[in-house]
Coordinates of C-alpha atoms in Angstrom, one line a residue:
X12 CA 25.2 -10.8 -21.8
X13 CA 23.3 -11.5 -24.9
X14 CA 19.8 -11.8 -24.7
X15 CA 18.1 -15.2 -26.2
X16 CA 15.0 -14.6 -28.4
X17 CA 11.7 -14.8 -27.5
X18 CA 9.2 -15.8 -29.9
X19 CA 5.7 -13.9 -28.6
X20 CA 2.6 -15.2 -29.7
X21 CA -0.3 -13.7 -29.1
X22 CA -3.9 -15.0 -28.6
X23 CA -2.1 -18.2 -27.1
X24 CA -2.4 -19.9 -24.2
X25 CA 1.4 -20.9 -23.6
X26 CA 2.5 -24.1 -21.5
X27 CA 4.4 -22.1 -18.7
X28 CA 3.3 -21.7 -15.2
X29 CA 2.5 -18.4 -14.4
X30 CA 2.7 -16.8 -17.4
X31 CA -0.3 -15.7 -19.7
X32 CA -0.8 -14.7 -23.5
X33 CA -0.6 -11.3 -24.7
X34 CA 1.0 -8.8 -26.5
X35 CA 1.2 -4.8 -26.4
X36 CA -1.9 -3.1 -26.2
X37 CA -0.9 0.8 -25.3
X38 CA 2.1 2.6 -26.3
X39 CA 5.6 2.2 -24.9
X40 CA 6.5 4.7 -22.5
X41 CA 9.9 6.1 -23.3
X42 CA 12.4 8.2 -20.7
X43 CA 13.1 11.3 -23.3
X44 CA 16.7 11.9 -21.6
X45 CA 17.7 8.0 -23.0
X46 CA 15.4 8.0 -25.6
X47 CA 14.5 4.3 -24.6
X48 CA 11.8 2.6 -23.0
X49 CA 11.4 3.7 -19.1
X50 CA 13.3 1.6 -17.0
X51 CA 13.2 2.0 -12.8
X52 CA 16.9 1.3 -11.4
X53 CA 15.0 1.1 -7.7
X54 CA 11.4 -0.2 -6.7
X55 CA 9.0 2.7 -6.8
X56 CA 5.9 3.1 -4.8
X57 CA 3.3 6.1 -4.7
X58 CA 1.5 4.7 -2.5
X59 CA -0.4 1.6 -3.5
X60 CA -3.4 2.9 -5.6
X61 CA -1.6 4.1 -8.9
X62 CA 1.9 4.2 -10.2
X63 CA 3.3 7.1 -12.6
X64 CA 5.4 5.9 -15.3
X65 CA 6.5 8.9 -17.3
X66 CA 3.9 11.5 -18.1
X67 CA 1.4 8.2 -17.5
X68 CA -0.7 7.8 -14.1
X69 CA -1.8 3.7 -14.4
X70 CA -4.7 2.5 -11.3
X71 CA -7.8 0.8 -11.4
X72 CA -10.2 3.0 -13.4
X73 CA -13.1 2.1 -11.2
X74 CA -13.2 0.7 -7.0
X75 CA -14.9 -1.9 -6.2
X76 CA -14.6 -3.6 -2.8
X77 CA -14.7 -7.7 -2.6
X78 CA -16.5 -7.5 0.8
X79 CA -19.8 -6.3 -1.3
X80 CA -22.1 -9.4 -1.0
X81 CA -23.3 -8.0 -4.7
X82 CA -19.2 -8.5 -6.1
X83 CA -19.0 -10.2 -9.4
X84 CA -14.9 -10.7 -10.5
X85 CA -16.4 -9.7 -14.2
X86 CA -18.5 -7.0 -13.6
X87 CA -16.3 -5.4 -11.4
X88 CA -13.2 -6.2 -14.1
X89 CA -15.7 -4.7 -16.9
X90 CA -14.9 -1.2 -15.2
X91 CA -11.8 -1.3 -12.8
X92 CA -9.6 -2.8 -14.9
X93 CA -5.8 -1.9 -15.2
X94 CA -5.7 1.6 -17.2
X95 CA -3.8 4.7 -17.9
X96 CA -4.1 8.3 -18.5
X97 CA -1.5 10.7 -19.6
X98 CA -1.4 13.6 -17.4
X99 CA -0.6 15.8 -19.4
X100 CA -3.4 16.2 -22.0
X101 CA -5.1 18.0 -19.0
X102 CA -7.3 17.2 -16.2
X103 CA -10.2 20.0 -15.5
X104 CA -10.2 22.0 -12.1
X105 CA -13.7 22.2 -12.2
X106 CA -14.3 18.2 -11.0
X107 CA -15.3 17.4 -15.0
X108 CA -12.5 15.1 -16.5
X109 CA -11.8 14.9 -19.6
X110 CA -13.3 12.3 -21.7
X111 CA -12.1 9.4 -23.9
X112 CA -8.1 9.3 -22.9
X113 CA -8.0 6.7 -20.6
X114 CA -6.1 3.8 -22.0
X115 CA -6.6 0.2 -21.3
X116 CA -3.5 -1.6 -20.3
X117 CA -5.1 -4.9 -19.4
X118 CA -8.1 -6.8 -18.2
X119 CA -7.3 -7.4 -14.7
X120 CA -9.1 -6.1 -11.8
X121 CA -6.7 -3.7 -10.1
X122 CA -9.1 -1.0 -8.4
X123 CA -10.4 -3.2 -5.2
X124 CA -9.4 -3.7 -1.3
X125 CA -6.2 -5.5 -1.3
X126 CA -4.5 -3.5 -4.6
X127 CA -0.8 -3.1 -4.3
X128 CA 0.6 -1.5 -6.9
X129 CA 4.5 -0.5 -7.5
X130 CA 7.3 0.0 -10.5
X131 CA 10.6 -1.9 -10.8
X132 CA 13.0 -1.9 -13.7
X133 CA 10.6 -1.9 -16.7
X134 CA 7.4 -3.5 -15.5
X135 CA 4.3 -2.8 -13.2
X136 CA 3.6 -4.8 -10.3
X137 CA -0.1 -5.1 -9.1
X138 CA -2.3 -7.2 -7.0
X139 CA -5.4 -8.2 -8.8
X140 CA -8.4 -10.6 -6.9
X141 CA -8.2 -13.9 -7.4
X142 CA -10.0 -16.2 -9.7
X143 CA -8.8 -19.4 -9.5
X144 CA -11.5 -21.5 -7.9
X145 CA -11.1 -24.2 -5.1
X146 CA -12.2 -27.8 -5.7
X147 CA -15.5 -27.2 -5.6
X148 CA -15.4 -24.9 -8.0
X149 CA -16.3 -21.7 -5.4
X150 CA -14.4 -18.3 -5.8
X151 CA -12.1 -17.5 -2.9
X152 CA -11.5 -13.9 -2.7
X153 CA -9.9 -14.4 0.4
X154 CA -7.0 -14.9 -1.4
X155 CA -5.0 -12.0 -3.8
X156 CA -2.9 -12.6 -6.8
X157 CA 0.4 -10.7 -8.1
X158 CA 1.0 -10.0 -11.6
X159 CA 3.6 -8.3 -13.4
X160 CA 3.0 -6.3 -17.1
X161 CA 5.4 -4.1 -19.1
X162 CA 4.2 -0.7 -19.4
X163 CA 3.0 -1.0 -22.8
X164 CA 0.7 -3.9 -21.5
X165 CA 3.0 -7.1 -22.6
X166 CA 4.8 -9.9 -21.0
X167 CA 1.5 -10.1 -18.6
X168 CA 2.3 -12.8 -16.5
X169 CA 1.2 -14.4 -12.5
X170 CA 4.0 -14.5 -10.0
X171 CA 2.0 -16.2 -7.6
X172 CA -1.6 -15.9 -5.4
X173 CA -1.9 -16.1 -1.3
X174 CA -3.9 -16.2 1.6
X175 CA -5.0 -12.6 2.6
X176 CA -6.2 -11.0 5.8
X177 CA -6.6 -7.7 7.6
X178 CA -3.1 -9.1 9.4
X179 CA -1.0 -10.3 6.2
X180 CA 0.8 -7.9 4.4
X181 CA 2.7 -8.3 0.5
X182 CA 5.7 -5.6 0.9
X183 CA 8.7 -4.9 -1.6
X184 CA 12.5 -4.3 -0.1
X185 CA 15.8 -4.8 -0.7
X186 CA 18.1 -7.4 0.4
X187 CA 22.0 -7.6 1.3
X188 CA 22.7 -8.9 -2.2
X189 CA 21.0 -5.4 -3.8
X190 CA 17.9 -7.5 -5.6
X191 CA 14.5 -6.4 -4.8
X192 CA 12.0 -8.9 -3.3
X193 CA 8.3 -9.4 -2.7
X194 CA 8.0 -10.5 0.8
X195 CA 4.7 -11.7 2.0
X196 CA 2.9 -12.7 5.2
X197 CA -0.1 -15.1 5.0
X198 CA -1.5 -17.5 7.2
X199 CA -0.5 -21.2 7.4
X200 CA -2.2 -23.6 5.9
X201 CA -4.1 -25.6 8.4
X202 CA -7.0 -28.7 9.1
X203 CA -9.8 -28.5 11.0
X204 CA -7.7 -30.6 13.5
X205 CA -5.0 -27.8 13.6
X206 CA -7.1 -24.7 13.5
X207 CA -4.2 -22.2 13.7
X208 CA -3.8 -18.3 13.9
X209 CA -0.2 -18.6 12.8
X210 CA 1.4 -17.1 9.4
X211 CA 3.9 -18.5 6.7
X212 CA 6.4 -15.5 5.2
X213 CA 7.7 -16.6 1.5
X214 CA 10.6 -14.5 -0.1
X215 CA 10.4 -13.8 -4.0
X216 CA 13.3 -12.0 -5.6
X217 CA 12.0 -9.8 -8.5
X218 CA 13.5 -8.4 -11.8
X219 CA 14.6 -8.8 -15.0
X220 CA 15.5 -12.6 -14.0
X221 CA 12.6 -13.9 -11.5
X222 CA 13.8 -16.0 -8.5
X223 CA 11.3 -19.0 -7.4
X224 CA 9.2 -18.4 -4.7
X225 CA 10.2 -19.9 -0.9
X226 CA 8.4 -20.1 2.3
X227 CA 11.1 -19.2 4.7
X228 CA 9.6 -19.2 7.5
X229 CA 6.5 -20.9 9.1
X230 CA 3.9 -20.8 12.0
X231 CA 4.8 -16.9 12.8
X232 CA 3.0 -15.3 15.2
X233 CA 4.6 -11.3 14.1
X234 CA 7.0 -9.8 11.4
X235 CA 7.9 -6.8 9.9
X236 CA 10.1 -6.0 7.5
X237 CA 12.0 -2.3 6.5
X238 CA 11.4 -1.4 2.7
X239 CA 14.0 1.1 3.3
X240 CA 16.4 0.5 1.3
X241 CA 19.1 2.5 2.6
X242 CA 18.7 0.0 6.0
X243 CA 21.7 -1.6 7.6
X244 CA 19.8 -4.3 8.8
X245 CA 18.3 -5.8 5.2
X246 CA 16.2 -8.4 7.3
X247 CA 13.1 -9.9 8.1
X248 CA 12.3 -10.3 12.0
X249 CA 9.5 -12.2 13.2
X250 CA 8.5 -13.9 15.9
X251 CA 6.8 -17.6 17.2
X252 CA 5.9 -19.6 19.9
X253 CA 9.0 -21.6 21.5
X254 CA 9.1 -25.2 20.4
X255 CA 10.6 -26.5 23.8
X256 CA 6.6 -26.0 25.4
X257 CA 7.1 -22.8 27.6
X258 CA 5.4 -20.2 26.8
X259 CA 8.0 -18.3 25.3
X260 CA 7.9 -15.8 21.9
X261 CA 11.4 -16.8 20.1
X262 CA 12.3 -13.6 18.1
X263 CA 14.6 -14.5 14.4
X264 CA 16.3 -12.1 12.2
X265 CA 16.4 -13.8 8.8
X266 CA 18.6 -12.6 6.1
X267 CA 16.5 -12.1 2.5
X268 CA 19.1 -12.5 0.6
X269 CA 20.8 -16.0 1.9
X270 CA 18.1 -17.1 4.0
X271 CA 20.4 -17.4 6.9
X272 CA 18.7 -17.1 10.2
X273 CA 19.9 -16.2 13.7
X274 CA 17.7 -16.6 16.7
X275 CA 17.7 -13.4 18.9
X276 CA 18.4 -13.8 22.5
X277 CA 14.8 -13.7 24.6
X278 CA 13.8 -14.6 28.2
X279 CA 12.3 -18.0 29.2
X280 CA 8.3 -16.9 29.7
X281 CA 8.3 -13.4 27.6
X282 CA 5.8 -12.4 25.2
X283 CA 7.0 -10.8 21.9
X284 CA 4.9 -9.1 19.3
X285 CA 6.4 -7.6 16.9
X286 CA 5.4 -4.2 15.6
X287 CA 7.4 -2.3 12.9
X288 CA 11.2 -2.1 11.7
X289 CA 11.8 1.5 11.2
X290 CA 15.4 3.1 10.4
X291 CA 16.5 0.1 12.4
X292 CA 14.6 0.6 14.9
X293 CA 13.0 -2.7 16.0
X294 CA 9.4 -1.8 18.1
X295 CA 7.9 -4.8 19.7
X296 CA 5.0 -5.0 22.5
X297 CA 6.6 -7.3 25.3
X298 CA 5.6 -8.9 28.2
X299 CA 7.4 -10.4 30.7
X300 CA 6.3 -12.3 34.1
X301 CA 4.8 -9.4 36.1
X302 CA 6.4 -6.2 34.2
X303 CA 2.7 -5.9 32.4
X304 CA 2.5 -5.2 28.6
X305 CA 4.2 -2.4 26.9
X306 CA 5.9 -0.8 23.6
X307 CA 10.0 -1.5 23.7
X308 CA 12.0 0.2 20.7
X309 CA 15.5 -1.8 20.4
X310 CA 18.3 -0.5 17.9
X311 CA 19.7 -3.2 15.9
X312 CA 22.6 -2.1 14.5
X313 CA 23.7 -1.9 18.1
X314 CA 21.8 -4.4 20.0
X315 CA 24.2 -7.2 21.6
X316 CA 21.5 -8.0 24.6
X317 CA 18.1 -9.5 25.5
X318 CA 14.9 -8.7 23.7
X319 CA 13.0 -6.3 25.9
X320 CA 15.8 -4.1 28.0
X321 CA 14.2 -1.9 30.8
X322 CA 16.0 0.8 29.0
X323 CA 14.6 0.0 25.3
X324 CA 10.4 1.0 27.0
X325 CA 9.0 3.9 24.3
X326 CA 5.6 3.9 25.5
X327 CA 3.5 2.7 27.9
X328 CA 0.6 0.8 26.4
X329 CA -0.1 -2.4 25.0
X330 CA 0.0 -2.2 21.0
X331 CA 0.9 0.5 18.6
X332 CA 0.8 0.8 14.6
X333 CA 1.7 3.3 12.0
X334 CA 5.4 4.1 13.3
X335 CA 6.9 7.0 11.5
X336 CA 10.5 8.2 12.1
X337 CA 10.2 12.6 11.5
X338 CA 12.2 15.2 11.5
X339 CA 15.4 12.6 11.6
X340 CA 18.4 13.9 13.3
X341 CA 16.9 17.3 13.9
X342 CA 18.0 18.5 17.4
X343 CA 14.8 19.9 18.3
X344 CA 11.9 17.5 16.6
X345 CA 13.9 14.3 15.8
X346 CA 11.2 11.7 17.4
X347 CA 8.2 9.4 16.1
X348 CA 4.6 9.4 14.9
X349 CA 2.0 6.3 15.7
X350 CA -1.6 5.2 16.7
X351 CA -1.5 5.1 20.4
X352 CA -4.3 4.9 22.2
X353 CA -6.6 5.1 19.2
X354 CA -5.2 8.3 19.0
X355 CA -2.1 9.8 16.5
X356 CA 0.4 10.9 18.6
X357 CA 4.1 12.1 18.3
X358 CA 6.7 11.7 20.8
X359 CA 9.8 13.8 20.7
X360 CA 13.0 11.8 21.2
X361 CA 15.0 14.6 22.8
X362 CA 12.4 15.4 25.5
X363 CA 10.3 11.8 25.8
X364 CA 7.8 14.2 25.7
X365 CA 4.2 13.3 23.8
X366 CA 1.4 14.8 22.2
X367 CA -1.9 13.5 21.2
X368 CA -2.3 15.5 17.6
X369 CA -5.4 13.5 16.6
X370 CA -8.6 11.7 18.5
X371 CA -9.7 8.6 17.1
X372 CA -12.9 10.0 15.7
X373 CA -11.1 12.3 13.6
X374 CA -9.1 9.9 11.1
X375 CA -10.1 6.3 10.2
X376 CA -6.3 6.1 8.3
X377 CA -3.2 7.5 8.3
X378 CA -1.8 7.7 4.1
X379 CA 1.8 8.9 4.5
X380 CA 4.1 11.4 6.2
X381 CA 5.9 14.2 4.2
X382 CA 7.8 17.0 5.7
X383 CA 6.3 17.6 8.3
X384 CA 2.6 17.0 8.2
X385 CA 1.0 13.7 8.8
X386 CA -1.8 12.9 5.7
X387 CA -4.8 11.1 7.2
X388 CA -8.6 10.2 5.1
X389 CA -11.7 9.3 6.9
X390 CA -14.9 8.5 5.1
X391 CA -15.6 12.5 4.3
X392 CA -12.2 14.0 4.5
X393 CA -8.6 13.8 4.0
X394 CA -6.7 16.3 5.6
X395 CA -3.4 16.6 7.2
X396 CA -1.6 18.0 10.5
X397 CA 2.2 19.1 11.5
X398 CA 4.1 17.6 14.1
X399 CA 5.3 21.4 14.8
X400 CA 3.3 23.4 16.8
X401 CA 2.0 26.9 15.1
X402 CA 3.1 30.2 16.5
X403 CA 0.4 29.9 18.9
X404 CA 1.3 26.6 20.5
X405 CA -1.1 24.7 18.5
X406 CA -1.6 21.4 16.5
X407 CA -4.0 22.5 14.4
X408 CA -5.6 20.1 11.6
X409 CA -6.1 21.0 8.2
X410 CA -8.6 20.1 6.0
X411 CA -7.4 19.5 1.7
X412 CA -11.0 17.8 0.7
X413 CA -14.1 17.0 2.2
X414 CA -16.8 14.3 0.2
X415 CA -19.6 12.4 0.8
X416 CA -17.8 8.8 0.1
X417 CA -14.1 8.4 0.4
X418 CA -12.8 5.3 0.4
X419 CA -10.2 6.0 2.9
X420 CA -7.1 4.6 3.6
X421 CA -6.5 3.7 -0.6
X422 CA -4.3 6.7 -2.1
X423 CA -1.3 7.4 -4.2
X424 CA 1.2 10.5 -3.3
X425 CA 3.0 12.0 -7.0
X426 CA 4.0 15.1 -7.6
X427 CA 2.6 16.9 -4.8
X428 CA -0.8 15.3 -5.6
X429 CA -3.2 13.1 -4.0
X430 CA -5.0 10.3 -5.8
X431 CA -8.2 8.7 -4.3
X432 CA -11.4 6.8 -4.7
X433 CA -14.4 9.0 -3.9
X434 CA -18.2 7.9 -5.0
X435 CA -18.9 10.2 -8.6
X436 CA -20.2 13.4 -7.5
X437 CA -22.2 14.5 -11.0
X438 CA -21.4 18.1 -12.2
X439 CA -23.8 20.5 -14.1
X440 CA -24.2 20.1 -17.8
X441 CA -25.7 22.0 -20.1
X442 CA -27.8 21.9 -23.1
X443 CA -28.1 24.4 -26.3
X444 CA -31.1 26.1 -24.6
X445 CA -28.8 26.5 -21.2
X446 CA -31.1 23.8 -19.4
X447 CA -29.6 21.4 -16.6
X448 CA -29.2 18.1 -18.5
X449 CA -30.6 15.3 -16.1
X450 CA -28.4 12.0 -16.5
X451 CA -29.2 8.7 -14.9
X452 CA -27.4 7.9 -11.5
X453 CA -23.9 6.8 -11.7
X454 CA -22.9 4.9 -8.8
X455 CA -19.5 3.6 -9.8
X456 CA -16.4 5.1 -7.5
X457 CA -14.0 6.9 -9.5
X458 CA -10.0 7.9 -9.3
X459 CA -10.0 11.6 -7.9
X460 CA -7.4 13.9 -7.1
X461 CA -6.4 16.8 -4.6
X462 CA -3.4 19.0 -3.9
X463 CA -1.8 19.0 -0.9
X464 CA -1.2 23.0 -0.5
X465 CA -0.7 25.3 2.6
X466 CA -4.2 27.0 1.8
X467 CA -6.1 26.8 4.6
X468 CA -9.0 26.8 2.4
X469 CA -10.5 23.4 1.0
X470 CA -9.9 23.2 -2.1
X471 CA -11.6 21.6 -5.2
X472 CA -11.2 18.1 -5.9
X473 CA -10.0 16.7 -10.2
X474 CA -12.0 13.7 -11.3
X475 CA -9.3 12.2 -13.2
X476 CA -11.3 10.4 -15.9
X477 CA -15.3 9.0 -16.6
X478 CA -15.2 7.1 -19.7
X479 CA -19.1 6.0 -18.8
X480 CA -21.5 7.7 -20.4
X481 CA -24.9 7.3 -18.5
X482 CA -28.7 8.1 -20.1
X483 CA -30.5 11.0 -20.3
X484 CA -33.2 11.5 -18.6
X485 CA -35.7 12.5 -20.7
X486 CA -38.5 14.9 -18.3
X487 CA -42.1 15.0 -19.5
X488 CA -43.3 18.6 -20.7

């Protein structure tokens, strides 16, 4: 298929909804097997906080939260805007980075809270805070916006902005038809006459040829959705309240792709919430009449019953998060990671067995599982643990890097690295006469980065770039 000609024009504002002026502003970032510009057949995601496209790592050069009763959109733009650094001109392991190779892509904010960051085909995805102001002219940062930009920082355009809360989530997956969608969960609009705690999800198919943007579903109460790909079920499940007045949770599987729902089968006066879609693996707290409150995991690819089978219980407890599938298929380990009990905890399939690997007070997040250690960050420390006992029995915790101010929970996973916020930690510089020069106090929260090594030892964290150069501070003789 030929492709029609697009005349760009840059320093424009163009009539088109979501699409803004600008042309390329870094270099193209070409694959050197095809000679060509990089191009992602599948959705790629690091982690949220930074994306690698080629020998480039693009994040938010600075972090700044939108909680901070101090945030300014432009002052916090001024610094944490959407840049890139080629890895390989060489990051320092002494904690210094190297100075004046960090590119700007774009303007937009894209080191904050709500970033979401991922690659498809050839552009990068990112959330970005929102500016559009309400009617009385106030800024709602309540609300987060998606963009899209080639690497090489054109074709910047809005896909859309939305409601967001510590309970929506924006997630990428793949539907029956093999196109990628954005699928978000945001709360319904509502008056003050219908104050409401329910959520709207809208379906977006992404790619080289955009799809419009739908609400598919409205007043939910729960969803999830599986971004794996490789899924048999390519759905979206979610529950709501019965409209026939009992108080019944009516549980839908609704197909991405052709929007077809089916309702399945739940017991008048259950309770549903759902919890996460893992390898098809549907986990759901449930409730029923007298049977109390508890985790039920259902297999959809084989499930032809009622929602909540006495033989689907996992674990007995109200509510868990964080549900990783590990060691799949393995006779011995095969089972599942979660927060339990405000505590990480693994429960072995084969045996039902469970262990409590981490206390509450000793993670605030858990990033990602690889192999078989469990990555979690905490203000101070990220660290990580194994699902396998040692040779002694034990589950014992190891820590990679230990800071003053973490931002935990925000992280990107390439290449046997992890990327992080931290609060700048100064290091010693030097003058001619080998005197400590004194600079003023930078407070700004930089991209750093650790390895995630069997050393036992902690090892020392790469600031990945400082392009601000603060005073010197000139002492009296």
């Amino acid at each position: 298929m030929k492709k029609k000609n697009i005349l760009k024009v840059c320093g424009l504002v163009l009539a088109l909804p979501l699409v803004l002026a600008g042309c390329a502003t870094v270099g193209d970032v070409i694959d050197p097997a095809t000679k060509k510009s990089i191009y992602f057949e599948d959705v790629t995601y690091f982690g949220g906080s930074a994306a690698k496209i080629g020998d480039y790592l693009y994040y938010g050069n600075t972090y700044t939260s939108v909680s901070d009763s101090s945030f300014n959109y432009n002052n916090a733009a001024s610094e944490g805007y959407l840049g890139r650094l080629n890895l390989t001109s060489g990051i320092t392991a002494d904690g210094r980075a190297p100075q004046g190779n960090l590119e700007k892509v774009n303007d937009k904010l894209a080191g904050y809270d709500n970033q979401y960051m991922f690659a498809y085909q050839n552009y990068l995805y990112f959330t970005s805070a929102n500016t559009h102001k309400t009617s009385d002219l106030k800024n709602d940062y309540s609300r987060v916006s998606m963009f899209r930009v080639k690497f090489n920082g054109d074709g910047m355009s809005e896909l859309f902005t939305t409601k967001y809360d510590t309970q929506s989530f924006i997630k990428t997956t793949v539907g029956s038809d093999g196109n990628a969608y954005i699928v978000t969960y945001a709360k319904t609009d509502s008056t003050e006459a219908d104050r409401t705690d329910t959520y709207d999800i809208s379906v977006m198919k992404i790619g080289d040829n955009l799809g419009s943007r739908e609400v598919v579903a409205q007043k939910v109460t729960s969803a999830v959705v599986d971004t794996n790909k490789d899924s048999a079920d390519k759905n979206i499940i979610y529950a709501k309240a019965s409209e026939k007045g009992q108080s019944t949770t009516e549980v839908f599987s609704l197909d991405i792709a052709s929007k077809q729902t089916t309702k399945l089968e739940t017991r008048a006066g259950s309770s549903t919430s759902l919890i996460a879609k893992v390898d098809d693996q549907l986990f759901y707290s449930y409730n029923y009449r007298t049977s109390g409150n508890e985790v039920y995991k259902t297999n959809l690819k084989s499930f032809d019953g009622v929602i909540g089978s006495e033989t689907d219980k996992f674990y007995a407890y109200t509510s868990i998060s964080n549900v990783y599938h590990v060691a799949a298929n393995d006779p011995v380990f095969d089972g599942y990671v979660f927060i339990g009990s405000s505590s990480l905890m693994y429960q072995n399939s084969r045996t039902g067995s469970i262990v409590r690997l981490l206390d509450s007070s000793e993670f605030s997040n858990i990033l990602f599982v690889d192999g078989n250690y469990i990555y979690f960050s905490n203000s101070t420390s990220i660290g990580r643990i194994s699902f396998k006992p040692n040779t002694s029995g034990e589950y014992k915790k190891q820590t990679l890097v230990t800071m003053d101010n973490i931002i935990s929970g925000k992280y990107a996973y390439i290449d046997g690295y992890i990327y992080f916020y931290s609060k700048y930690i100064p290091t010693e510089e030097l003058n001619e006469k080998g005197e400590v020069i004194n600079y003023e106090t930078d407070e700004s929260i930089y991209m750093y980065r650790i390895q995630a090594g069997d050393s036992e030892d902690i090892q020392q964290y790469q600031l990945i770039s400082k392009n601000k150069k603060m005073k010197v501070i000139e002492e009296n003789s």
